[in-house]
Amino acid sequence: MPEVPEMQNVMVEREGHLALVYVNRPSKLNALDDLTIAELSAAMAALDDDDAVGAIIVTGAGEKAFVAGADIQVLAKQGVLDGKENARRGQALTLRMENCRKPVIAAINGFALGGGLELALACDVRFASDNAKVGLPEVSLGIIPGYGGTQRLPRLVGSGVALQMILQGDPIDAQEALRIGLVNGVFEQASLLDEVKKLASRMVSRGPQALALAKQAVRRGAHMSLQDGLDLEADLFGIISSTDEMKEGMAAFLEKRKPSWLRK
Ligand code: COA
């Protein structure tokens, strides 16, 4: 089993087949500095490689924030080259999350601003606490989103709504985020993590290879023409049809029992 490395700003807990990843810098509202980004990347890589992990929940330590953005102390010092490097590091993390073979779920337990919302946007699904505030306030700091926000937010909620959020810079509350489809559900803060664990456990009860290929079909297909996407889907359907997992899923249904997936 690949080890999650020792970390200072990120904490990983395991509960059965679920992994919980906490951004853990509560005194700075979990703002993303270089170390935190590097540790999150390392944690995601280790959990993706670990066959015992079925789904990953990303959340923030403490009561107040998921992640209040990229670290403004760091941003304040950047020039042209390190600004671009910084954006690339954050983007690499979001791509790693998006390309992870397991479902990655954001439990937005408070402020998700700037890089925090961009982290959540790279997750497969998002749930928020009722007191959450989410937004891309970069223009109010004289910068633009750099960890994928200008690309993923319009793809998720449409360019009109995304442009309003990006150009206005004001955060929206959890109910508004639900209304525009930015989050899939809203729960009381005290029960958010338990509710998200329940939903994640439903995903983990499904075929692991089917989950990985279904995610791949949606993620890769999003950048393709309809015909190319359908070709990809047919190819992946062919691959899943050759697996023991498919045989087990079908047999379990016909024998009226729960499937027993090959997950170490
Ligand atoms: N980067 C660095 N530090 C941050 C931070 C960020 N993005 N967000 C919060 N912090 C720090 C604060 O500087 C403060 O540190 P200090 O106690 O050493 O002064 C600590 O976290 C607590 O934040 P504070 O502002 O006192 O909390 P608040 O409840 O009054 O306000 C926010 C909460 C989220 C509204 C406010 O912190 C904020 O606007 N943060 C920046 C959000 C942002 O613009 N993010 C996008 C960055 S690109």
PDB file of C-alpha atoms and ligand atoms in Angstrom:
ATOM      1  CA  MET A   1       0.000   0.000   0.000  1.00  0.00           C
ATOM      2  CA  PRO A   2       1.555   3.363  -1.030  1.00  0.00           C
ATOM      3  CA  GLU A   3       2.220   5.501   2.040  1.00  0.00           C
ATOM      4  CA  VAL A   4       0.844   9.025   2.267  1.00  0.00           C
ATOM      5  CA  PRO A   5       3.956  11.029   3.208  1.00  0.00           C
ATOM      6  CA  GLU A   6       4.283  12.893   6.539  1.00  0.00           C
ATOM      7  CA  MET A   7       2.777  16.335   6.084  1.00  0.00           C
ATOM      8  CA  GLN A   8       2.541  19.660   7.883  1.00  0.00           C
ATOM      9  CA  ASN A   9      -0.388  21.474   6.209  1.00  0.00           C
ATOM     10  CA  VAL A  10      -2.435  18.526   4.986  1.00  0.00           C
ATOM     11  CA  MET A  11      -3.956  15.772   7.081  1.00  0.00           C
ATOM     12  CA  VAL A  12      -5.229  12.472   5.693  1.00  0.00           C
ATOM     13  CA  GLU A  13      -7.630  10.197   7.579  1.00  0.00           C
ATOM     14  CA  ARG A  14      -8.814   6.792   6.433  1.00  0.00           C
ATOM     15  CA  GLU A  15     -12.239   5.320   7.201  1.00  0.00           C
ATOM     16  CA  GLY A  16     -12.616   1.978   5.474  1.00  0.00           C
ATOM     17  CA  HIS A  17     -12.355   2.642   1.752  1.00  0.00           C
ATOM     18  CA  LEU A  18     -12.839   6.395   2.193  1.00  0.00           C
ATOM     19  CA  ALA A  19      -9.931   8.836   2.440  1.00  0.00           C
ATOM     20  CA  LEU A  20     -10.502  12.263   3.971  1.00  0.00           C
ATOM     21  CA  VAL A  21      -8.032  14.950   2.964  1.00  0.00           C
ATOM     22  CA  TYR A  22      -8.025  18.034   5.206  1.00  0.00           C
ATOM     23  CA  VAL A  23      -6.325  21.244   4.129  1.00  0.00           C
ATOM     24  CA  ASN A  24      -4.915  21.981   7.564  1.00  0.00           C
ATOM     25  CA  ARG A  25      -3.823  25.585   8.071  1.00  0.00           C
ATOM     26  CA  PRO A  26      -6.798  26.883  10.045  1.00  0.00           C
ATOM     27  CA  SER A  27      -4.967  29.938  11.448  1.00  0.00           C
ATOM     28  CA  LYS A  28      -4.708  31.188   7.822  1.00  0.00           C
ATOM     29  CA  LEU A  29      -8.167  29.892   6.877  1.00  0.00           C
ATOM     30  CA  ASN A  30      -6.394  27.049   5.032  1.00  0.00           C
ATOM     31  CA  ALA A  31      -4.899  29.407   2.436  1.00  0.00           C
ATOM     32  CA  LEU A  32      -2.803  27.588  -0.173  1.00  0.00           C
ATOM     33  CA  ASP A  33       0.910  28.347   0.085  1.00  0.00           C
ATOM     34  CA  ASP A  34       3.537  26.405  -1.901  1.00  0.00           C
ATOM     35  CA  LEU A  35       3.997  23.774   0.799  1.00  0.00           C
ATOM     36  CA  THR A  36       0.254  23.136   1.048  1.00  0.00           C
ATOM     37  CA  ILE A  37      -0.040  22.745  -2.723  1.00  0.00           C
ATOM     38  CA  ALA A  38       2.937  20.354  -2.797  1.00  0.00           C
ATOM     39  CA  GLU A  39       1.518  18.319   0.089  1.00  0.00           C
ATOM     40  CA  LEU A  40      -1.951  18.156  -1.474  1.00  0.00           C
ATOM     41  CA  SER A  41      -0.401  16.956  -4.745  1.00  0.00           C
ATOM     42  CA  ALA A  42       1.604  14.278  -2.921  1.00  0.00           C
ATOM     43  CA  ALA A  43      -1.445  13.145  -0.938  1.00  0.00           C
ATOM     44  CA  MET A  44      -3.628  12.920  -4.055  1.00  0.00           C
ATOM     45  CA  ALA A  45      -0.944  10.924  -5.913  1.00  0.00           C
ATOM     46  CA  ALA A  46      -0.551   8.449  -3.036  1.00  0.00           C
ATOM     47  CA  LEU A  47      -4.314   7.991  -2.608  1.00  0.00           C
ATOM     48  CA  ASP A  48      -4.855   7.569  -6.352  1.00  0.00           C
ATOM     49  CA  ASP A  49      -2.254   4.785  -6.367  1.00  0.00           C
ATOM     50  CA  ASP A  50      -3.698   3.046  -3.324  1.00  0.00           C
ATOM     51  CA  ASP A  51      -6.114   0.337  -4.488  1.00  0.00           C
ATOM     52  CA  ALA A  52      -7.730   0.198  -1.055  1.00  0.00           C
ATOM     53  CA  VAL A  53      -9.004   3.777  -1.462  1.00  0.00           C
ATOM     54  CA  GLY A  54     -12.405   3.947  -3.167  1.00  0.00           C
ATOM     55  CA  ALA A  55     -13.212   7.665  -2.915  1.00  0.00           C
ATOM     56  CA  ILE A  56     -11.553  10.820  -1.629  1.00  0.00           C
ATOM     57  CA  ILE A  57     -13.253  13.633   0.286  1.00  0.00           C
ATOM     58  CA  VAL A  58     -11.472  16.991   0.340  1.00  0.00           C
ATOM     59  CA  THR A  59     -12.370  19.445   3.091  1.00  0.00           C
ATOM     60  CA  GLY A  60     -10.912  22.180   5.294  1.00  0.00           C
ATOM     61  CA  ALA A  61      -9.725  21.874   8.889  1.00  0.00           C
ATOM     62  CA  GLY A  62     -11.488  24.069  11.446  1.00  0.00           C
ATOM     63  CA  GLU A  63     -14.960  25.572  11.533  1.00  0.00           C
ATOM     64  CA  LYS A  64     -14.553  28.553   9.272  1.00  0.00           C
ATOM     65  CA  ALA A  65     -13.034  27.705   5.931  1.00  0.00           C
ATOM     66  CA  PHE A  66     -12.697  25.103   3.214  1.00  0.00           C
ATOM     67  CA  VAL A  67      -9.851  27.144   1.701  1.00  0.00           C
ATOM     68  CA  ALA A  68      -9.834  30.980   1.698  1.00  0.00           C
ATOM     69  CA  GLY A  69      -7.720  31.162  -1.449  1.00  0.00           C
ATOM     70  CA  ALA A  70      -4.147  31.150  -2.580  1.00  0.00           C
ATOM     71  CA  ASP A  71      -1.899  32.647   0.097  1.00  0.00           C
ATOM     72  CA  ILE A  72      -2.009  36.408  -0.442  1.00  0.00           C
ATOM     73  CA  GLN A  73       1.332  36.824   1.387  1.00  0.00           C
ATOM     74  CA  VAL A  74       2.915  34.741  -1.382  1.00  0.00           C
ATOM     75  CA  LEU A  75       0.925  36.344  -4.217  1.00  0.00           C
ATOM     76  CA  ALA A  76       1.915  39.823  -3.045  1.00  0.00           C
ATOM     77  CA  LYS A  77       5.608  39.109  -3.800  1.00  0.00           C
ATOM     78  CA  GLN A  78       5.252  37.478  -7.217  1.00  0.00           C
ATOM     79  CA  GLY A  79       6.557  38.800 -10.529  1.00  0.00           C
ATOM     80  CA  VAL A  80       5.866  37.704 -14.115  1.00  0.00           C
ATOM     81  CA  LEU A  81       7.798  34.423 -14.069  1.00  0.00           C
ATOM     82  CA  ASP A  82       6.955  33.269 -10.563  1.00  0.00           C
ATOM     83  CA  GLY A  83       3.316  34.330 -11.124  1.00  0.00           C
ATOM     84  CA  LYS A  84       3.129  31.985 -14.096  1.00  0.00           C
ATOM     85  CA  GLU A  85       4.928  29.233 -12.172  1.00  0.00           C
ATOM     86  CA  ASN A  86       2.513  29.680  -9.281  1.00  0.00           C
ATOM     87  CA  ALA A  87      -0.474  29.332 -11.627  1.00  0.00           C
ATOM     88  CA  ARG A  88       1.079  26.221 -13.186  1.00  0.00           C
ATOM     89  CA  ARG A  89       1.632  24.603  -9.764  1.00  0.00           C
ATOM     90  CA  GLY A  90      -1.976  25.215  -8.744  1.00  0.00           C
ATOM     91  CA  GLN A  91      -3.248  24.037 -12.128  1.00  0.00           C
ATOM     92  CA  ALA A  92      -1.154  20.859 -11.885  1.00  0.00           C
ATOM     93  CA  LEU A  93      -2.791  20.091  -8.550  1.00  0.00           C
ATOM     94  CA  THR A  94      -6.291  20.645  -9.953  1.00  0.00           C
ATOM     95  CA  LEU A  95      -5.498  18.424 -12.959  1.00  0.00           C
ATOM     96  CA  ARG A  96      -4.225  15.706 -10.639  1.00  0.00           C
ATOM     97  CA  MET A  97      -7.527  15.827  -8.756  1.00  0.00           C
ATOM     98  CA  GLU A  98      -9.572  15.843 -11.944  1.00  0.00           C
ATOM     99  CA  ASN A  99      -7.603  12.932 -13.414  1.00  0.00           C
ATOM    100  CA  CYS A 100      -7.675  10.839 -10.226  1.00  0.00           C
ATOM    101  CA  ARG A 101      -9.183   7.402 -10.915  1.00  0.00           C
ATOM    102  CA  LYS A 102     -11.419   7.603  -7.843  1.00  0.00           C
ATOM    103  CA  PRO A 103     -14.363   9.936  -7.191  1.00  0.00           C
ATOM    104  CA  VAL A 104     -13.090  13.120  -5.523  1.00  0.00           C
ATOM    105  CA  ILE A 105     -15.727  15.001  -3.535  1.00  0.00           C
ATOM    106  CA  ALA A 106     -15.462  18.484  -2.039  1.00  0.00           C
ATOM    107  CA  ALA A 107     -17.070  19.075   1.356  1.00  0.00           C
ATOM    108  CA  ILE A 108     -17.082  22.886   1.389  1.00  0.00           C
ATOM    109  CA  ASN A 109     -17.306  23.626   5.086  1.00  0.00           C
ATOM    110  CA  GLY A 110     -17.063  27.434   5.019  1.00  0.00           C
ATOM    111  CA  PHE A 111     -15.220  29.962   2.833  1.00  0.00           C
ATOM    112  CA  ALA A 112     -14.142  28.592  -0.567  1.00  0.00           C
ATOM    113  CA  LEU A 113     -12.629  31.631  -2.213  1.00  0.00           C
ATOM    114  CA  GLY A 114     -10.221  32.028  -5.117  1.00  0.00           C
ATOM    115  CA  GLY A 115      -7.899  29.020  -5.156  1.00  0.00           C
ATOM    116  CA  GLY A 116     -10.247  27.360  -2.658  1.00  0.00           C
ATOM    117  CA  LEU A 117     -13.164  27.423  -5.073  1.00  0.00           C
ATOM    118  CA  GLU A 118     -10.787  26.395  -7.865  1.00  0.00           C
ATOM    119  CA  LEU A 119      -9.791  23.352  -5.808  1.00  0.00           C
ATOM    120  CA  ALA A 120     -13.466  22.501  -5.325  1.00  0.00           C
ATOM    121  CA  LEU A 121     -14.138  22.991  -9.050  1.00  0.00           C
ATOM    122  CA  ALA A 122     -11.569  20.295  -9.834  1.00  0.00           C
ATOM    123  CA  CYS A 123     -13.471  17.817  -7.649  1.00  0.00           C
ATOM    124  CA  ASP A 124     -16.078  15.589  -9.293  1.00  0.00           C
ATOM    125  CA  VAL A 125     -18.937  16.755  -7.081  1.00  0.00           C
ATOM    126  CA  ARG A 126     -19.310  19.445  -4.435  1.00  0.00           C
ATOM    127  CA  PHE A 127     -21.423  19.740  -1.304  1.00  0.00           C
ATOM    128  CA  ALA A 128     -21.519  22.824   0.905  1.00  0.00           C
ATOM    129  CA  SER A 129     -22.379  23.685   4.488  1.00  0.00           C
ATOM    130  CA  ASP A 130     -25.277  26.098   4.905  1.00  0.00           C
ATOM    131  CA  ASN A 131     -22.886  28.856   6.031  1.00  0.00           C
ATOM    132  CA  ALA A 132     -20.460  28.430   3.125  1.00  0.00           C
ATOM    133  CA  LYS A 133     -19.469  31.390   0.993  1.00  0.00           C
ATOM    134  CA  VAL A 134     -17.944  30.666  -2.403  1.00  0.00           C
ATOM    135  CA  GLY A 135     -16.481  32.963  -5.004  1.00  0.00           C
ATOM    136  CA  LEU A 136     -13.614  34.107  -7.176  1.00  0.00           C
ATOM    137  CA  PRO A 137     -12.651  37.487  -5.645  1.00  0.00           C
ATOM    138  CA  GLU A 138      -9.326  37.794  -7.500  1.00  0.00           C
ATOM    139  CA  VAL A 139     -10.231  40.959  -9.441  1.00  0.00           C
ATOM    140  CA  SER A 140     -10.717  42.757  -6.130  1.00  0.00           C
ATOM    141  CA  LEU A 141      -7.020  42.026  -5.454  1.00  0.00           C
ATOM    142  CA  GLY A 142      -6.019  43.214  -8.929  1.00  0.00           C
ATOM    143  CA  ILE A 143      -5.360  39.708 -10.282  1.00  0.00           C
ATOM    144  CA  ILE A 144      -7.320  37.034 -12.154  1.00  0.00           C
ATOM    145  CA  PRO A 145      -8.072  33.425 -11.145  1.00  0.00           C
ATOM    146  CA  GLY A 146      -5.035  31.278 -11.953  1.00  0.00           C
ATOM    147  CA  TYR A 147      -5.798  27.735 -10.758  1.00  0.00           C
ATOM    148  CA  GLY A 148      -8.384  26.932 -13.448  1.00  0.00           C
ATOM    149  CA  GLY A 149     -11.276  29.147 -12.316  1.00  0.00           C
ATOM    150  CA  THR A 150     -11.660  31.010 -15.615  1.00  0.00           C
ATOM    151  CA  GLN A 151     -11.963  27.664 -17.406  1.00  0.00           C
ATOM    152  CA  ARG A 152     -13.818  25.314 -15.052  1.00  0.00           C
ATOM    153  CA  LEU A 153     -16.417  27.696 -13.603  1.00  0.00           C
ATOM    154  CA  PRO A 154     -17.941  28.613 -17.021  1.00  0.00           C
ATOM    155  CA  ARG A 155     -17.899  24.948 -18.053  1.00  0.00           C
ATOM    156  CA  LEU A 156     -19.853  24.081 -14.899  1.00  0.00           C
ATOM    157  CA  VAL A 157     -22.371  26.916 -14.569  1.00  0.00           C
ATOM    158  CA  GLY A 158     -22.319  28.595 -17.998  1.00  0.00           C
ATOM    159  CA  SER A 159     -20.311  31.604 -19.106  1.00  0.00           C
ATOM    160  CA  GLY A 160     -22.902  34.266 -18.222  1.00  0.00           C
ATOM    161  CA  VAL A 161     -23.155  33.272 -14.565  1.00  0.00           C
ATOM    162  CA  ALA A 162     -19.416  32.555 -14.341  1.00  0.00           C
ATOM    163  CA  LEU A 163     -18.471  35.895 -15.863  1.00  0.00           C
ATOM    164  CA  GLN A 164     -20.706  37.702 -13.391  1.00  0.00           C
ATOM    165  CA  MET A 165     -18.991  35.919 -10.491  1.00  0.00           C
ATOM    166  CA  ILE A 166     -15.505  36.504 -11.925  1.00  0.00           C
ATOM    167  CA  LEU A 167     -16.012  40.156 -12.938  1.00  0.00           C
ATOM    168  CA  GLN A 168     -17.999  41.171  -9.866  1.00  0.00           C
ATOM    169  CA  GLY A 169     -15.766  39.285  -7.444  1.00  0.00           C
ATOM    170  CA  ASP A 170     -18.432  38.974  -4.737  1.00  0.00           C
ATOM    171  CA  PRO A 171     -18.897  35.618  -3.018  1.00  0.00           C
ATOM    172  CA  ILE A 172     -22.296  33.888  -3.145  1.00  0.00           C
ATOM    173  CA  ASP A 173     -23.925  31.882  -0.369  1.00  0.00           C
ATOM    174  CA  ALA A 174     -24.556  28.143  -0.321  1.00  0.00           C
ATOM    175  CA  GLN A 175     -28.191  28.345  -1.464  1.00  0.00           C
ATOM    176  CA  GLU A 176     -27.256  30.475  -4.455  1.00  0.00           C
ATOM    177  CA  ALA A 177     -24.416  28.051  -5.250  1.00  0.00           C
ATOM    178  CA  LEU A 178     -26.988  25.242  -5.194  1.00  0.00           C
ATOM    179  CA  ARG A 179     -29.383  27.200  -7.411  1.00  0.00           C
ATOM    180  CA  ILE A 180     -26.763  27.741 -10.136  1.00  0.00           C
ATOM    181  CA  GLY A 181     -25.514  24.142  -9.982  1.00  0.00           C
ATOM    182  CA  LEU A 182     -22.145  25.002  -8.495  1.00  0.00           C
ATOM    183  CA  VAL A 183     -22.764  22.607  -5.610  1.00  0.00           C
ATOM    184  CA  ASN A 184     -24.864  19.433  -5.664  1.00  0.00           C
ATOM    185  CA  GLY A 185     -26.322  19.802  -2.180  1.00  0.00           C
ATOM    186  CA  VAL A 186     -26.280  21.873   1.009  1.00  0.00           C
ATOM    187  CA  PHE A 187     -26.226  20.504   4.554  1.00  0.00           C
ATOM    188  CA  GLU A 188     -26.023  22.004   8.048  1.00  0.00           C
ATOM    189  CA  GLN A 189     -22.391  22.555   8.879  1.00  0.00           C
ATOM    190  CA  ALA A 190     -22.465  20.071  11.795  1.00  0.00           C
ATOM    191  CA  SER A 191     -23.716  17.252   9.565  1.00  0.00           C
ATOM    192  CA  LEU A 192     -21.904  18.125   6.300  1.00  0.00           C
ATOM    193  CA  LEU A 193     -19.061  15.647   6.641  1.00  0.00           C
ATOM    194  CA  ASP A 194     -21.301  12.758   7.760  1.00  0.00           C
ATOM    195  CA  GLU A 195     -23.675  13.393   4.860  1.00  0.00           C
ATOM    196  CA  VAL A 196     -20.813  13.576   2.368  1.00  0.00           C
ATOM    197  CA  LYS A 197     -19.335  10.361   3.784  1.00  0.00           C
ATOM    198  CA  LYS A 198     -22.701   8.628   3.252  1.00  0.00           C
ATOM    199  CA  LEU A 199     -22.842   9.793  -0.379  1.00  0.00           C
ATOM    200  CA  ALA A 200     -19.212   8.833  -0.964  1.00  0.00           C
ATOM    201  CA  SER A 201     -19.883   5.381   0.521  1.00  0.00           C
ATOM    202  CA  ARG A 202     -22.654   4.862  -2.051  1.00  0.00           C
ATOM    203  CA  MET A 203     -20.094   5.530  -4.785  1.00  0.00           C
ATOM    204  CA  VAL A 204     -17.577   3.211  -3.134  1.00  0.00           C
ATOM    205  CA  SER A 205     -20.179   0.410  -3.177  1.00  0.00           C
ATOM    206  CA  ARG A 206     -20.072   0.490  -7.010  1.00  0.00           C
ATOM    207  CA  GLY A 207     -17.541  -1.221  -9.281  1.00  0.00           C
ATOM    208  CA  PRO A 208     -14.138   0.483  -8.893  1.00  0.00           C
ATOM    209  CA  GLN A 209     -13.074   0.040 -12.504  1.00  0.00           C
ATOM    210  CA  ALA A 210     -16.504   1.155 -13.707  1.00  0.00           C
ATOM    211  CA  LEU A 211     -16.148   4.292 -11.574  1.00  0.00           C
ATOM    212  CA  ALA A 212     -12.718   5.021 -13.031  1.00  0.00           C
ATOM    213  CA  LEU A 213     -13.818   4.513 -16.630  1.00  0.00           C
ATOM    214  CA  ALA A 214     -17.105   6.403 -16.219  1.00  0.00           C
ATOM    215  CA  LYS A 215     -15.164   9.326 -14.786  1.00  0.00           C
ATOM    216  CA  GLN A 216     -12.664   9.122 -17.616  1.00  0.00           C
ATOM    217  CA  ALA A 217     -15.459   9.115 -20.223  1.00  0.00           C
ATOM    218  CA  VAL A 218     -17.026  12.260 -18.752  1.00  0.00           C
ATOM    219  CA  ARG A 219     -13.748  14.077 -18.092  1.00  0.00           C
ATOM    220  CA  ARG A 220     -12.076  13.357 -21.444  1.00  0.00           C
ATOM    221  CA  GLY A 221     -15.334  13.586 -23.387  1.00  0.00           C
ATOM    222  CA  ALA A 222     -15.884  17.151 -22.147  1.00  0.00           C
ATOM    223  CA  HIS A 223     -13.083  18.310 -24.457  1.00  0.00           C
ATOM    224  CA  MET A 224     -14.279  16.389 -27.540  1.00  0.00           C
ATOM    225  CA  SER A 225     -16.859  16.620 -30.289  1.00  0.00           C
ATOM    226  CA  LEU A 226     -19.984  14.516 -29.660  1.00  0.00           C
ATOM    227  CA  GLN A 227     -18.821  11.897 -32.184  1.00  0.00           C
ATOM    228  CA  ASP A 228     -15.330  11.622 -30.631  1.00  0.00           C
ATOM    229  CA  GLY A 229     -16.909  11.415 -27.188  1.00  0.00           C
ATOM    230  CA  LEU A 230     -19.233   8.626 -28.299  1.00  0.00           C
ATOM    231  CA  ASP A 231     -16.244   6.776 -29.821  1.00  0.00           C
ATOM    232  CA  LEU A 232     -14.413   7.131 -26.510  1.00  0.00           C
ATOM    233  CA  GLU A 233     -17.470   5.871 -24.619  1.00  0.00           C
ATOM    234  CA  ALA A 234     -17.767   2.835 -26.905  1.00  0.00           C
ATOM    235  CA  ASP A 235     -14.043   2.050 -26.462  1.00  0.00           C
ATOM    236  CA  LEU A 236     -14.288   2.291 -22.683  1.00  0.00           C
ATOM    237  CA  PHE A 237     -17.487   0.217 -22.728  1.00  0.00           C
ATOM    238  CA  GLY A 238     -15.513  -2.424 -24.643  1.00  0.00           C
ATOM    239  CA  ILE A 239     -12.755  -2.328 -22.044  1.00  0.00           C
ATOM    240  CA  ILE A 240     -15.099  -2.649 -19.073  1.00  0.00           C
ATOM    241  CA  SER A 241     -16.872  -5.532 -20.846  1.00  0.00           C
ATOM    242  CA  SER A 242     -13.621  -7.516 -20.734  1.00  0.00           C
ATOM    243  CA  THR A 243     -13.208  -7.275 -16.963  1.00  0.00           C
ATOM    244  CA  ASP A 244     -13.870  -9.714 -14.119  1.00  0.00           C
ATOM    245  CA  GLU A 245     -15.597  -6.774 -12.501  1.00  0.00           C
ATOM    246  CA  MET A 246     -18.317  -6.836 -15.144  1.00  0.00           C
ATOM    247  CA  LYS A 247     -18.740 -10.605 -14.725  1.00  0.00           C
ATOM    248  CA  GLU A 248     -19.073 -10.154 -10.967  1.00  0.00           C
ATOM    249  CA  GLY A 249     -21.559  -7.254 -11.274  1.00  0.00           C
ATOM    250  CA  MET A 250     -23.802  -9.190 -13.648  1.00  0.00           C
ATOM    251  CA  ALA A 251     -23.535 -12.451 -11.675  1.00  0.00           C
ATOM    252  CA  ALA A 252     -24.381 -10.678  -8.412  1.00  0.00           C
ATOM    253  CA  PHE A 253     -27.526  -9.174  -9.968  1.00  0.00           C
ATOM    254  CA  LEU A 254     -28.674 -12.480 -11.412  1.00  0.00           C
ATOM    255  CA  GLU A 255     -27.927 -14.334  -8.159  1.00  0.00           C
ATOM    256  CA  LYS A 256     -29.704 -11.613  -6.121  1.00  0.00           C
ATOM    257  CA  ARG A 257     -26.670 -10.836  -3.945  1.00  0.00           C
ATOM    258  CA  LYS A 258     -24.354  -7.897  -3.362  1.00  0.00           C
ATOM    259  CA  PRO A 259     -21.359  -7.768  -5.701  1.00  0.00           C
ATOM    260  CA  SER A 260     -17.995  -8.473  -4.193  1.00  0.00           C
ATOM    261  CA  TRP A 261     -15.579  -6.137  -5.957  1.00  0.00           C
ATOM    262  CA  LEU A 262     -11.889  -6.765  -6.221  1.00  0.00           C
ATOM    263  CA  ARG A 263     -10.697  -3.918  -4.008  1.00  0.00           C
ATOM    264  CA  LYS A 264      -7.718  -4.679  -1.791  1.00  0.00           C
TER     265      LYS A 264
HETATM  266  N1  COA B   1      -4.074  34.271   2.136  1.00  0.00           N
HETATM  267  C1  COA B   1      -3.338  34.464   3.235  1.00  0.00           C
HETATM  268  N2  COA B   1      -3.868  34.616   4.448  1.00  0.00           N
HETATM  269  C2  COA B   1      -5.209  34.585   4.562  1.00  0.00           C
HETATM  270  C3  COA B   1      -6.040  34.387   3.446  1.00  0.00           C
HETATM  271  C4  COA B   1      -5.418  34.228   2.184  1.00  0.00           C
HETATM  272  N3  COA B   1      -6.117  33.995   1.063  1.00  0.00           N
HETATM  273  N4  COA B   1      -7.321  34.404   3.854  1.00  0.00           N
HETATM  274  C5  COA B   1      -7.297  34.595   5.184  1.00  0.00           C
HETATM  275  N5  COA B   1      -6.017  34.703   5.620  1.00  0.00           N
HETATM  276  C6  COA B   1      -5.530  34.921   6.979  1.00  0.00           C
HETATM  277  C7  COA B   1      -5.730  36.356   7.431  1.00  0.00           C
HETATM  278  O1  COA B   1      -4.692  37.183   6.939  1.00  0.00           O
HETATM  279  C8  COA B   1      -5.703  36.154   8.909  1.00  0.00           C
HETATM  280  O2  COA B   1      -4.353  35.982   9.330  1.00  0.00           O
HETATM  281  P1  COA B   1      -3.786  36.802  10.607  1.00  0.00           P
HETATM  282  O3  COA B   1      -4.647  36.339  11.752  1.00  0.00           O
HETATM  283  O4  COA B   1      -2.365  36.341  10.695  1.00  0.00           O
HETATM  284  O5  COA B   1      -3.976  38.251  10.292  1.00  0.00           O
HETATM  285  C9  COA B   1      -6.409  34.824   9.125  1.00  0.00           C
HETATM  286  O6  COA B   1      -6.294  34.162   7.892  1.00  0.00           O
HETATM  287  C10 COA B   1      -7.866  34.953   9.482  1.00  0.00           C
HETATM  288  O7  COA B   1      -8.484  35.725   8.478  1.00  0.00           O
HETATM  289  P2  COA B   1      -9.369  37.037   8.776  1.00  0.00           P
HETATM  290  O8  COA B   1      -9.348  37.894   7.555  1.00  0.00           O
HETATM  291  O9  COA B   1      -8.958  37.652  10.064  1.00  0.00           O
HETATM  292  O10 COA B   1     -10.817  36.364   8.975  1.00  0.00           O
HETATM  293  P3  COA B   1     -12.226  37.071   8.758  1.00  0.00           P
HETATM  294  O11 COA B   1     -13.233  36.143   9.321  1.00  0.00           O
HETATM  295  O12 COA B   1     -12.211  38.479   9.251  1.00  0.00           O
HETATM  296  O13 COA B   1     -12.414  37.148   7.169  1.00  0.00           O
HETATM  297  C11 COA B   1     -12.332  36.279   4.932  1.00  0.00           C
HETATM  298  C12 COA B   1     -12.526  35.966   6.432  1.00  0.00           C
HETATM  299  C13 COA B   1     -12.301  34.951   4.185  1.00  0.00           C
HETATM  300  C14 COA B   1     -13.508  37.114   4.434  1.00  0.00           C
HETATM  301  C15 COA B   1     -11.011  37.058   4.738  1.00  0.00           C
HETATM  302  O14 COA B   1      -9.989  36.340   5.407  1.00  0.00           O
HETATM  303  C16 COA B   1     -10.611  37.219   3.306  1.00  0.00           C
HETATM  304  O15 COA B   1     -11.171  38.020   2.584  1.00  0.00           O
HETATM  305  N6  COA B   1      -9.581  36.440   2.860  1.00  0.00           N
HETATM  306  C17 COA B   1      -9.041  36.556   1.536  1.00  0.00           C
HETATM  307  C18 COA B   1      -9.964  35.900   0.534  1.00  0.00           C
HETATM  308  C19 COA B   1      -9.421  36.056  -0.878  1.00  0.00           C
HETATM  309  O16 COA B   1      -9.390  37.135  -1.434  1.00  0.00           O
HETATM  310  N7  COA B   1      -9.015  34.926  -1.475  1.00  0.00           N
HETATM  311  C20 COA B   1      -8.561  34.885  -2.823  1.00  0.00           C
HETATM  312  C21 COA B   1      -7.086  34.995  -2.877  1.00  0.00           C
HETATM  313  S1  COA B   1      -6.544  34.962  -4.569  1.00  0.00           S
END
